[in-house]
Tab-separated table of C-alpha atoms in Angstrom:
chain	number	residue	atom	x	y	z
A	520	UNK	CA	42.394	25.137	71.962
A	521	UNK	CA	45.926	23.738	71.179
A	522	UNK	CA	48.956	24.396	73.479
A	523	UNK	CA	50.652	27.477	72.775
A	524	UNK	CA	54.539	27.905	73.549
A	525	UNK	CA	56.545	30.678	72.856
A	526	UNK	CA	60.210	30.972	73.148
A	527	UNK	CA	61.427	34.262	74.840
A	528	UNK	CA	64.167	36.708	76.246
A	529	UNK	CA	63.750	38.873	79.221
A	530	UNK	CA	64.693	42.058	77.119
A	531	UNK	CA	63.184	41.294	74.022
A	532	UNK	CA	60.755	44.181	73.384
A	533	UNK	CA	59.308	41.497	70.275
A	534	UNK	CA	58.841	38.969	72.834
A	535	UNK	CA	56.705	41.616	74.826
A	536	UNK	CA	54.533	42.560	71.859
A	537	UNK	CA	53.882	38.975	71.045
A	538	UNK	CA	53.039	37.985	74.444
A	539	UNK	CA	50.757	41.275	74.747
A	540	UNK	CA	48.732	39.891	71.764
A	541	UNK	CA	48.165	36.644	72.904
A	542	UNK	CA	46.992	37.614	76.192
A	543	UNK	CA	45.010	40.583	74.830
A	544	UNK	CA	43.097	37.816	72.842
A	545	UNK	CA	42.988	35.523	75.901
A	546	UNK	CA	44.943	32.816	74.634
A	547	UNK	CA	46.785	30.940	76.983
A	548	UNK	CA	50.338	29.926	76.457
A	549	UNK	CA	53.349	28.488	78.279
A	550	UNK	CA	56.581	30.818	78.180
A	551	UNK	CA	60.059	29.367	77.979
A	552	UNK	CA	62.846	31.803	78.636
A	553	UNK	CA	65.983	30.865	76.688
A	554	UNK	CA	67.923	33.787	78.330
A	555	UNK	CA	70.189	31.847	80.829
A	556	UNK	CA	69.652	28.181	79.600
A	557	UNK	CA	71.697	27.370	76.443
A	558	UNK	CA	69.735	23.966	76.232
A	559	UNK	CA	66.296	25.799	75.745
A	560	UNK	CA	68.228	28.019	73.116
A	561	UNK	CA	69.375	25.117	71.314
A	562	UNK	CA	65.849	23.340	71.500
A	563	UNK	CA	64.032	26.435	70.101
A	564	UNK	CA	66.646	26.451	67.301
A	565	UNK	CA	66.584	23.102	66.153
A	566	UNK	CA	62.638	22.997	66.461
A	567	UNK	CA	62.457	26.489	64.386
A	568	UNK	CA	65.223	26.480	62.755
A	569	UNK	CA	65.659	30.027	63.647
A	570	UNK	CA	67.967	31.714	66.369
A	571	UNK	CA	65.649	34.747	67.614
A	572	UNK	CA	63.020	35.684	69.698
A	573	UNK	CA	60.330	35.065	69.837
A	574	UNK	CA	59.181	31.784	68.227
A	575	UNK	CA	55.573	30.798	68.859
A	576	UNK	CA	54.691	27.118	68.187
A	577	UNK	CA	51.005	25.699	68.317
A	578	UNK	CA	51.667	22.035	69.486
A	579	UNK	CA	54.725	21.023	67.346
A	580	UNK	CA	53.802	23.640	64.482
A	581	UNK	CA	55.967	26.382	64.279
A	582	UNK	CA	53.833	29.449	64.019
A	583	UNK	CA	56.767	32.348	63.583
A	584	UNK	CA	57.817	35.276	65.423
A	585	UNK	CA	56.519	38.455	66.308
A	586	UNK	CA	55.807	40.046	63.025
A	587	UNK	CA	54.318	36.724	61.660
A	588	UNK	CA	51.849	36.584	64.281
A	589	UNK	CA	50.774	40.490	63.927
A	590	UNK	CA	50.635	39.587	60.086
A	591	UNK	CA	48.326	36.736	60.890
A	592	UNK	CA	46.159	38.685	63.134
A	593	UNK	CA	46.038	41.626	60.616
A	594	UNK	CA	44.687	39.171	58.040
A	595	UNK	CA	42.062	37.550	60.295
A	596	UNK	CA	44.038	34.078	60.386
A	597	UNK	CA	45.869	34.047	63.798
A	598	UNK	CA	42.381	32.732	65.645
A	599	UNK	CA	42.082	29.932	63.032
A	600	UNK	CA	45.713	29.129	63.184
A	601	UNK	CA	45.869	29.001	67.045
A	602	UNK	CA	42.204	27.158	67.801
Protein backbone atom coordinates (compact mmCIF):
# COMPACT_ATOMS: atom_id res chain seq x y z
CA UNK A 1 0.00 0.00 0.00
CA UNK A 2 1.24 3.47 -0.83
CA UNK A 3 1.79 6.24 1.64
CA UNK A 4 -1.39 8.30 2.04
CA UNK A 5 -1.02 11.89 3.22
CA UNK A 6 -3.88 14.21 4.11
CA UNK A 7 -3.49 17.94 4.68
CA UNK A 8 -6.04 19.15 7.22
CA UNK A 9 -7.22 21.93 9.47
CA UNK A 10 -8.55 21.27 12.97
CA UNK A 11 -12.05 22.78 12.63
CA UNK A 12 -12.78 21.50 9.14
CA UNK A 13 -15.79 19.15 8.94
CA UNK A 14 -14.69 17.91 5.51
CA UNK A 15 -11.33 16.90 6.98
CA UNK A 16 -13.14 14.95 9.69
CA UNK A 17 -15.29 13.20 7.08
CA UNK A 18 -12.32 12.33 4.88
CA UNK A 19 -10.34 10.93 7.82
CA UNK A 20 -13.40 8.96 8.95
CA UNK A 21 -13.68 7.34 5.51
CA UNK A 22 -9.99 6.41 5.47
CA UNK A 23 -10.16 5.07 9.04
CA UNK A 24 -13.31 3.05 8.30
CA UNK A 25 -11.50 1.43 5.38
CA UNK A 26 -8.45 0.75 7.58
CA UNK A 27 -6.27 2.87 5.31
CA UNK A 28 -3.33 4.26 7.29
CA UNK A 29 -2.44 7.88 6.59
CA UNK A 30 -0.18 10.66 7.70
CA UNK A 31 -2.00 13.84 8.70
CA UNK A 32 -0.37 17.22 8.18
CA UNK A 33 -2.13 20.12 9.87
CA UNK A 34 -1.81 23.43 8.06
CA UNK A 35 -3.74 25.37 10.72
CA UNK A 36 -0.74 27.06 12.33
CA UNK A 37 1.96 26.34 9.80
CA UNK A 38 2.14 28.67 6.78
CA UNK A 39 4.97 26.58 5.31
CA UNK A 40 2.85 23.41 5.29
CA UNK A 41 -0.06 25.38 3.80
CA UNK A 42 2.22 26.67 1.03
CA UNK A 43 3.51 23.12 0.48
CA UNK A 44 -0.08 21.82 0.12
CA UNK A 45 -1.01 24.57 -2.33
CA UNK A 46 2.13 24.01 -4.39
CA UNK A 47 1.53 20.24 -4.57
CA UNK A 48 -2.24 20.31 -5.19
CA UNK A 49 -2.77 23.71 -6.84
CA UNK A 50 -5.65 24.13 -4.34
CA UNK A 51 -6.01 26.19 -1.19
CA UNK A 52 -8.82 24.29 0.55
CA UNK A 53 -8.58 21.37 2.95
CA UNK A 54 -8.51 18.48 3.01
CA UNK A 55 -6.15 17.58 0.20
CA UNK A 56 -5.28 13.91 -0.08
CA UNK A 57 -2.25 12.34 -1.73
CA UNK A 58 -1.19 8.81 -2.55
CA UNK A 59 2.57 9.15 -2.54
CA UNK A 60 3.17 12.15 -4.80
CA UNK A 61 -0.10 11.70 -6.69
CA UNK A 62 -2.90 14.11 -5.79
CA UNK A 63 -6.10 12.15 -5.15
CA UNK A 64 -8.36 15.10 -4.35
CA UNK A 65 -10.49 16.50 -1.58
CA UNK A 66 -13.27 15.06 0.58
CA UNK A 67 -15.93 15.23 -2.12
CA UNK A 68 -13.66 13.53 -4.63
CA UNK A 69 -12.71 10.62 -2.39
CA UNK A 70 -16.35 10.02 -1.45
CA UNK A 71 -17.20 10.05 -5.15
CA UNK A 72 -14.43 7.55 -5.83
CA UNK A 73 -15.75 5.38 -3.00
CA UNK A 74 -19.31 5.46 -4.34
CA UNK A 75 -18.02 4.34 -7.75
CA UNK A 76 -15.94 1.54 -6.20
CA UNK A 77 -12.64 3.07 -7.30
CA UNK A 78 -11.16 4.37 -4.04
CA UNK A 79 -9.57 1.07 -2.93
CA UNK A 80 -7.94 0.63 -6.32
CA UNK A 81 -6.58 4.18 -6.32
CA UNK A 82 -5.19 4.00 -2.80
CA UNK A 83 -3.73 0.49 -3.13
